[in-house]
PDB file of C-alpha atoms in Angstrom:
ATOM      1  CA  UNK A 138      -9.838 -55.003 -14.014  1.00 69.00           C
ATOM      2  CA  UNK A 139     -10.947 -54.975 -10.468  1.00 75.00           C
ATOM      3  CA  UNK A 140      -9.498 -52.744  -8.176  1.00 75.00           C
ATOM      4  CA  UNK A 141      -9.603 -53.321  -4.521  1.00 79.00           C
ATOM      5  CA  UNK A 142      -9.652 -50.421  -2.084  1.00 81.00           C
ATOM      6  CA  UNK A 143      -8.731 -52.653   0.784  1.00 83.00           C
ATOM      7  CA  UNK A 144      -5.200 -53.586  -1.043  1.00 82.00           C
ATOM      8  CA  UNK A 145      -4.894 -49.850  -2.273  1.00 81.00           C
ATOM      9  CA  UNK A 146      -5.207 -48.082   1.484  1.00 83.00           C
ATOM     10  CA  UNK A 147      -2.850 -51.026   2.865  1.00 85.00           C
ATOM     11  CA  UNK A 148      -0.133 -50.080  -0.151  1.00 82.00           C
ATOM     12  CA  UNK A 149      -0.698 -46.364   1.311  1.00 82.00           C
ATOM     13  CA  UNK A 150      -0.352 -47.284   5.261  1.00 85.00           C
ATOM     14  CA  UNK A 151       2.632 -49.083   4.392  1.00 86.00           C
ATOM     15  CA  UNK A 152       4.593 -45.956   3.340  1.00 85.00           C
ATOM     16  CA  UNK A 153       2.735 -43.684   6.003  1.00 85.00           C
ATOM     17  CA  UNK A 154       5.566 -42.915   7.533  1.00 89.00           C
ATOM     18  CA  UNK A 155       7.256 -41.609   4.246  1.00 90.00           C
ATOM     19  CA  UNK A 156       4.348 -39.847   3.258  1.00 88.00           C
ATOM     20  CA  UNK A 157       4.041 -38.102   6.638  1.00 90.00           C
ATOM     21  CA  UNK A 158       7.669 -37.300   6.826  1.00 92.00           C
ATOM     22  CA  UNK A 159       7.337 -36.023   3.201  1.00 92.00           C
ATOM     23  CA  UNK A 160       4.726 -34.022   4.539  1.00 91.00           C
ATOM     24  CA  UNK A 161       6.494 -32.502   7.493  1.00 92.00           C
ATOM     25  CA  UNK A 162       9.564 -31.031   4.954  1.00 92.00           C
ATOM     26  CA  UNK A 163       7.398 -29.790   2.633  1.00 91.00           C
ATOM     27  CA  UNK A 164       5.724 -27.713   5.163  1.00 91.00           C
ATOM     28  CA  UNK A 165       8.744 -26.856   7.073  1.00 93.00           C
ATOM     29  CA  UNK A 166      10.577 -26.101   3.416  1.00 93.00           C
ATOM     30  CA  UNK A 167       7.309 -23.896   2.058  1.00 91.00           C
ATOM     31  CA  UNK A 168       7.477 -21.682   5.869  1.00 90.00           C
ATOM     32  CA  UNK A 169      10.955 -20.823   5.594  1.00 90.00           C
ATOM     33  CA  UNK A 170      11.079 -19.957   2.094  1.00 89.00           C
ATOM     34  CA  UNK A 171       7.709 -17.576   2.828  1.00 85.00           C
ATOM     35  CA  UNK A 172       9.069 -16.215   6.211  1.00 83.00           C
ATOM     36  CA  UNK A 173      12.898 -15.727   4.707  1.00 85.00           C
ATOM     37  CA  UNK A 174      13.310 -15.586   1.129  1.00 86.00           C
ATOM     38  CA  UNK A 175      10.100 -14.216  -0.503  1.00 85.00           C
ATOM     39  CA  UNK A 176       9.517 -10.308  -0.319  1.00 87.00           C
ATOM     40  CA  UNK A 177       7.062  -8.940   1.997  1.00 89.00           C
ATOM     41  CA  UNK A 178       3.769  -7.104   0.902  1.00 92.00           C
ATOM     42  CA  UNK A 179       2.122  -4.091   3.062  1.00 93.00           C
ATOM     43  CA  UNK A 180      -0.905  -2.581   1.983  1.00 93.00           C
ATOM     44  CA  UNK A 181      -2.043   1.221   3.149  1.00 93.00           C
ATOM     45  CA  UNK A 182      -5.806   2.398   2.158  1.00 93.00           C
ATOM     46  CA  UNK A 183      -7.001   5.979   2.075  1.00 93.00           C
ATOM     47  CA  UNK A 184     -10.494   6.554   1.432  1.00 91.00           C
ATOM     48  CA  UNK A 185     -12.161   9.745  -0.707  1.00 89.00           C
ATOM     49  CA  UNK A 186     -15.478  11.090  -1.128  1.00 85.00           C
ATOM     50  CA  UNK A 187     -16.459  12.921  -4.398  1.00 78.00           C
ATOM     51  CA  UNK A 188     -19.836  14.253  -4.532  1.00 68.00           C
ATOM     52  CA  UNK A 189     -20.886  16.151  -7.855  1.00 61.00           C
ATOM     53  CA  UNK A 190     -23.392  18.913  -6.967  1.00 54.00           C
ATOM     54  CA  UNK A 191     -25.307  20.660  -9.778  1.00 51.00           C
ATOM     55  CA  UNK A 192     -26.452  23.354  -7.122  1.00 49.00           C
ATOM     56  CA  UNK A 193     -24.081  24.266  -4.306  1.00 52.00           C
ATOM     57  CA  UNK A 194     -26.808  24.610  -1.800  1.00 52.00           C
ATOM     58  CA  UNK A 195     -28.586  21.744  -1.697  1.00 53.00           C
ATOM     59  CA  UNK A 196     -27.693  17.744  -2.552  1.00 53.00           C
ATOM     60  CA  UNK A 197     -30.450  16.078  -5.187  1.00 53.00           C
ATOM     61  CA  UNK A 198     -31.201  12.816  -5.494  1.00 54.00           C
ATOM     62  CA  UNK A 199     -29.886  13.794  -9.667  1.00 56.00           C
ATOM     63  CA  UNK A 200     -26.499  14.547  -7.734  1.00 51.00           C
ATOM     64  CA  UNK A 201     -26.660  11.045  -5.614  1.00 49.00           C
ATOM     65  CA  UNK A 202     -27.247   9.056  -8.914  1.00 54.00           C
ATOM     66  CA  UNK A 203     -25.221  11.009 -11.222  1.00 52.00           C
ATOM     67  CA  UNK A 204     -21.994  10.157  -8.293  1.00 49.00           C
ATOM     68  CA  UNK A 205     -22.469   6.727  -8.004  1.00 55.00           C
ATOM     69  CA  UNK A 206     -22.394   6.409 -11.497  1.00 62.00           C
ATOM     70  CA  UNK A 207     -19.153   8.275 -12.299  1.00 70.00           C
ATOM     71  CA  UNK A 208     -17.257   6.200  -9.474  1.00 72.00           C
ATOM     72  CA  UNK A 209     -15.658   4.052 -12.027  1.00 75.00           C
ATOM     73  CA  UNK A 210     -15.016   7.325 -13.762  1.00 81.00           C
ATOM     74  CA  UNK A 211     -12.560   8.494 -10.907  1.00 82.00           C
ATOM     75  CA  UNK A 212     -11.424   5.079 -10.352  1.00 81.00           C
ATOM     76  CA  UNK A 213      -9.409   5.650 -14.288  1.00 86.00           C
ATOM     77  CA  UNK A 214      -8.609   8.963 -12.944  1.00 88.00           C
ATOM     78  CA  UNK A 215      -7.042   8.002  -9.789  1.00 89.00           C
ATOM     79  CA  UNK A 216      -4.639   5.096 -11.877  1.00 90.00           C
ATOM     80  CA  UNK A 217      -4.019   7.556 -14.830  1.00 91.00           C
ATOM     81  CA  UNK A 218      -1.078   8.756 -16.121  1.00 91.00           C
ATOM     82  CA  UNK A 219      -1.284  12.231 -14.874  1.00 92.00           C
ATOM     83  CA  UNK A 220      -1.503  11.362 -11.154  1.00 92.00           C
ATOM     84  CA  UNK A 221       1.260   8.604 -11.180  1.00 91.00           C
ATOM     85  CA  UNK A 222       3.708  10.551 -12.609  1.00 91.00           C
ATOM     86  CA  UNK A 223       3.325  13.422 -10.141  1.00 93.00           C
ATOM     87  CA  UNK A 224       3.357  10.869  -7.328  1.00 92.00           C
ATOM     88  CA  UNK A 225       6.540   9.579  -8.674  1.00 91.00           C
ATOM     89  CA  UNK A 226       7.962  13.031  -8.844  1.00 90.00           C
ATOM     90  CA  UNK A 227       6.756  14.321  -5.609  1.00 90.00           C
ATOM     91  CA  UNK A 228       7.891  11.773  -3.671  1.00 89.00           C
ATOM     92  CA  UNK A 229      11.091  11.230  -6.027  1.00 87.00           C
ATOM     93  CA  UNK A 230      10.403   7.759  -5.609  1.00 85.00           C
ATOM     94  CA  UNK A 231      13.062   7.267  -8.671  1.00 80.00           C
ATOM     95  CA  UNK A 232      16.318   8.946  -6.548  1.00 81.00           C
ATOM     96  CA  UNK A 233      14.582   7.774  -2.709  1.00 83.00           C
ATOM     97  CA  UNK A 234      14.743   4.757  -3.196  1.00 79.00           C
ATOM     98  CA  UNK A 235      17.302   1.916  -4.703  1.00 78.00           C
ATOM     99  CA  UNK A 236      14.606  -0.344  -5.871  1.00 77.00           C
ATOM    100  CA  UNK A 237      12.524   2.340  -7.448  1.00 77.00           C
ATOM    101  CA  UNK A 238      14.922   3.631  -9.435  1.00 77.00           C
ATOM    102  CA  UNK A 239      12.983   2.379 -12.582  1.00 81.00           C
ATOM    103  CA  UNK A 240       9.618   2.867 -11.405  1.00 86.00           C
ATOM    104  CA  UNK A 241       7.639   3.750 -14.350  1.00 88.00           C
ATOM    105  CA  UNK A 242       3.872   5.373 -13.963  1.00 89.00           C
ATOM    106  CA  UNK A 243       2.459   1.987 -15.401  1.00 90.00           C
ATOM    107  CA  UNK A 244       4.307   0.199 -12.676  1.00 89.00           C
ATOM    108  CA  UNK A 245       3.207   2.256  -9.840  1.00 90.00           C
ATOM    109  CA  UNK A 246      -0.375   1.827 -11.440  1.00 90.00           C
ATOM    110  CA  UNK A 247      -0.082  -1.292 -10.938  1.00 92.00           C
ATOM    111  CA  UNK A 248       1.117  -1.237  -7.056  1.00 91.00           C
ATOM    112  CA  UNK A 249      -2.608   1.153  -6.693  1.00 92.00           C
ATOM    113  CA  UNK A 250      -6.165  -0.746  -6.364  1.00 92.00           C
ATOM    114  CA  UNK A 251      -9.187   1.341  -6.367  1.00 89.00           C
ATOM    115  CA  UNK A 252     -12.238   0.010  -5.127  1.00 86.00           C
ATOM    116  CA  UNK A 253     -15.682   1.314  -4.526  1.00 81.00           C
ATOM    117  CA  UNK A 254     -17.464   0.015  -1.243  1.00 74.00           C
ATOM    118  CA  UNK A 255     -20.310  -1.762  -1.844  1.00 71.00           C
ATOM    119  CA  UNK A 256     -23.590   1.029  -2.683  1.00 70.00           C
ATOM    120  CA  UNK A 257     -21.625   4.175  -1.770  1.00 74.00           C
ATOM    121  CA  UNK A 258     -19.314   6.474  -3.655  1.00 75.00           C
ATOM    122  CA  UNK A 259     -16.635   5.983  -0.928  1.00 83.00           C
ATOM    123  CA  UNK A 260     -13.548   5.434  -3.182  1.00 88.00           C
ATOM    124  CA  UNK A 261     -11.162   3.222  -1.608  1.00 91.00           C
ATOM    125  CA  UNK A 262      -7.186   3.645  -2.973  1.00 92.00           C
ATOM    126  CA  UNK A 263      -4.821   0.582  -1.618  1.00 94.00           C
ATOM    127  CA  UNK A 264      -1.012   0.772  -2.137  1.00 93.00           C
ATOM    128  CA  UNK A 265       0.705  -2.701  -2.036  1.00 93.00           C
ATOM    129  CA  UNK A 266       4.378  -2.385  -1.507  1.00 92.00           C
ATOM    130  CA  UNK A 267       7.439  -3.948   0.143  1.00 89.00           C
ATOM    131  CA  UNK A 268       7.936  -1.058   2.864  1.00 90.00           C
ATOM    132  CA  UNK A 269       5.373  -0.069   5.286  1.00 92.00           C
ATOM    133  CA  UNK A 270       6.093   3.586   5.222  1.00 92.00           C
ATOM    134  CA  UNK A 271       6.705   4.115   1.573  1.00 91.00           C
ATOM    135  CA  UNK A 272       3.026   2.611   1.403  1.00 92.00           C
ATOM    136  CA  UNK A 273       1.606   4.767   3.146  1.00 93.00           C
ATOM    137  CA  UNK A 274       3.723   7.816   1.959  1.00 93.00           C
ATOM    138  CA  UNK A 275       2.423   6.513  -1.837  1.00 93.00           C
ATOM    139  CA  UNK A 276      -1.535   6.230  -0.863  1.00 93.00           C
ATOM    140  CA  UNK A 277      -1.646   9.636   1.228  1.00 94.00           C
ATOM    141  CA  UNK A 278       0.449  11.525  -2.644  1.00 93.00           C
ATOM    142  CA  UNK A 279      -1.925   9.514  -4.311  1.00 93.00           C
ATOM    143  CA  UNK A 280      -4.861  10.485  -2.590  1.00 92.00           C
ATOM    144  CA  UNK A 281      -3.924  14.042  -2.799  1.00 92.00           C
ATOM    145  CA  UNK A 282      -2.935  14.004  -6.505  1.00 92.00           C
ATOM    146  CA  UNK A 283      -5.372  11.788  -7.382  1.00 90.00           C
ATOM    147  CA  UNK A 284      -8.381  14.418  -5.863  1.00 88.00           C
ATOM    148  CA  UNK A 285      -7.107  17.805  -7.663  1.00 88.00           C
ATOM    149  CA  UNK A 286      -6.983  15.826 -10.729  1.00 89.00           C
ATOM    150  CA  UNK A 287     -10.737  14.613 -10.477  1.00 86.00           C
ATOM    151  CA  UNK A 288     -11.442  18.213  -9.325  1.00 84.00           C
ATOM    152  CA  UNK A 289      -9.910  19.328 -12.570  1.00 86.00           C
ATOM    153  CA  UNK A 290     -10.914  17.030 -15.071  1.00 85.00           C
ATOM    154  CA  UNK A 291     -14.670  16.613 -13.392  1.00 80.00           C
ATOM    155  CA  UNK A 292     -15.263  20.215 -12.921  1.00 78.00           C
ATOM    156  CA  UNK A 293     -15.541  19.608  -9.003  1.00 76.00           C
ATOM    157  CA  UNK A 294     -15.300  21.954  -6.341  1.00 72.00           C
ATOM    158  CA  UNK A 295     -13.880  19.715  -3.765  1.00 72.00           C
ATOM    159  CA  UNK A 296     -13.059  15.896  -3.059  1.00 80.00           C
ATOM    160  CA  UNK A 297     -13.467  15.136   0.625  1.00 83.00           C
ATOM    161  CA  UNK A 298     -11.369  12.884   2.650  1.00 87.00           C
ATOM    162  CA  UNK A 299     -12.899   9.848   4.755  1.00 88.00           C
ATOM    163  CA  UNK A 300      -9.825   8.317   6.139  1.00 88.00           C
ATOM    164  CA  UNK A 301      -5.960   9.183   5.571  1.00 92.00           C
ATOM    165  CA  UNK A 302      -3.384   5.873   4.932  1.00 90.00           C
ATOM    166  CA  UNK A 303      -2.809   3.594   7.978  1.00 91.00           C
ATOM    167  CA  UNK A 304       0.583   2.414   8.480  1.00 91.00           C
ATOM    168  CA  UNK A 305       0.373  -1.125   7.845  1.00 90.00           C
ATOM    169  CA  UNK A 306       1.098  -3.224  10.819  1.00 88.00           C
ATOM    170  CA  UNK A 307       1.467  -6.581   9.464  1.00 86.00           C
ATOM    171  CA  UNK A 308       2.049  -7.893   6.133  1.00 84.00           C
ATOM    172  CA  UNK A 309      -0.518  -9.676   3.707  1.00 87.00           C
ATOM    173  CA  UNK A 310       1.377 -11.429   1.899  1.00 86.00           C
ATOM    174  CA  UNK A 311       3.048 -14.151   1.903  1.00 84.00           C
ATOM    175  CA  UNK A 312       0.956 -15.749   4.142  1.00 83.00           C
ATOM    176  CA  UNK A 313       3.441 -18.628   5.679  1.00 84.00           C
ATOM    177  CA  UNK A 314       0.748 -20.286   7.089  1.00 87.00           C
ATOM    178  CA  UNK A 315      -0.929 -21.240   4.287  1.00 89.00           C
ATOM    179  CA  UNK A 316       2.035 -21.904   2.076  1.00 89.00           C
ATOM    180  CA  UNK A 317       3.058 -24.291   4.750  1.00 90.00           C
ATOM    181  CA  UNK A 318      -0.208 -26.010   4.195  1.00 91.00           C
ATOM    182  CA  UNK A 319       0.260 -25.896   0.599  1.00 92.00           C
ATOM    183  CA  UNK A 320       3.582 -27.412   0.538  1.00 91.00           C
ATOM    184  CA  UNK A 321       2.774 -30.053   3.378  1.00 91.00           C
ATOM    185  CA  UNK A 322      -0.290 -31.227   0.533  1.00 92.00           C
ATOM    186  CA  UNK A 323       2.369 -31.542  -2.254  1.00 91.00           C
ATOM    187  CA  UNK A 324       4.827 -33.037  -0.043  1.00 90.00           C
ATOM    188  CA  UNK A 325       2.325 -36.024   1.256  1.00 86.00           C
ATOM    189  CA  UNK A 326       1.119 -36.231  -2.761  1.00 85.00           C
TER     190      UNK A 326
END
């Protein structure tokens, strides 16, 4: 069987202006249903500093390696149960709010990321939820739970503060842009 591309793309240009049109509603259709219908995301970030000091009067470089190897260490500590549950209760995120009135400490676990920037032990905490404020309200409790527990647990004098939440400005999800794009693809397809 021979197939000729010539006879193919001529099939195609023939129903251009369906495939173009079909194009045009998918995109349209994909924007409104990511600007109107689908929940928006907000993310706040906090940023913490934990340095574990053997001596309190000077830094080693036994202190510097011995930190950037527990980071993943606080990063469990700053998800675990014992911080998410006082977050929940000190914010009384259950009564607050209508639709956190089941909010369980797994499921504000999983509204928390915790990353480490790249070769430092800068611990960055993100909170991804549908309201701005509540965001940043749940980053800054988490931040503060989340460094007395690592003081506890760690044995560690003090966990320093690089930057408190930001109230998020703009959402970062959905993007409607690129939905659009999406559905204007599977609407020419």
């Amino acid at each position: 069987i021979e197939i000729d591309l010539k006879e193919v793309f001529g099939q195609i240009w023939s129903y251009a202006f369906i495939i173009v049109l079909s194009a045009m509603i998918g995109a349209m259709l994909m924007y409104c249903i990511s600007s109107s219908i689908m929940d928006k995301k907000f993310q706040s970030s906090t940023s913490i500093y934990v340095l574990n000091q053997q001596d309190s009067q000077t830094v080693t470089y036994t202190d510097l390696q011995t930190g950037t190897q527990l980071t993943k260490d606080y990063a469990q500590l700053i998800k675990s149960r014992t911080v998410t549950t006082k977050v929940i209760a000190e914010l009384d995120l259950q009564n607050k709010y209508d639709d956190m009135e089941n909010i369980t400490p797994d499921a504000l676990a999983e509204m928390i990321s915790v990353a480490t920037l790249t070769d430092t032990r800068i611990i960055k905490i993100t909170v991804t939820d549908t309201d701005p404020y509540r965001a940043q309200d749940i980053a800054n409790a988490v931040r503060v739970a989340a460094s007395s527990h690592i003081s506890r647990v760690m044995d560690i004098e003090a966990v320093n503060v690089v930057d408190y939440a930001n109230l998020p400005e703009a959402p970062v999800s959905p993007n409607s842009m690129k939905n659009a794009v999406i559905g204007g693809l599977l609407g020419g397809i």
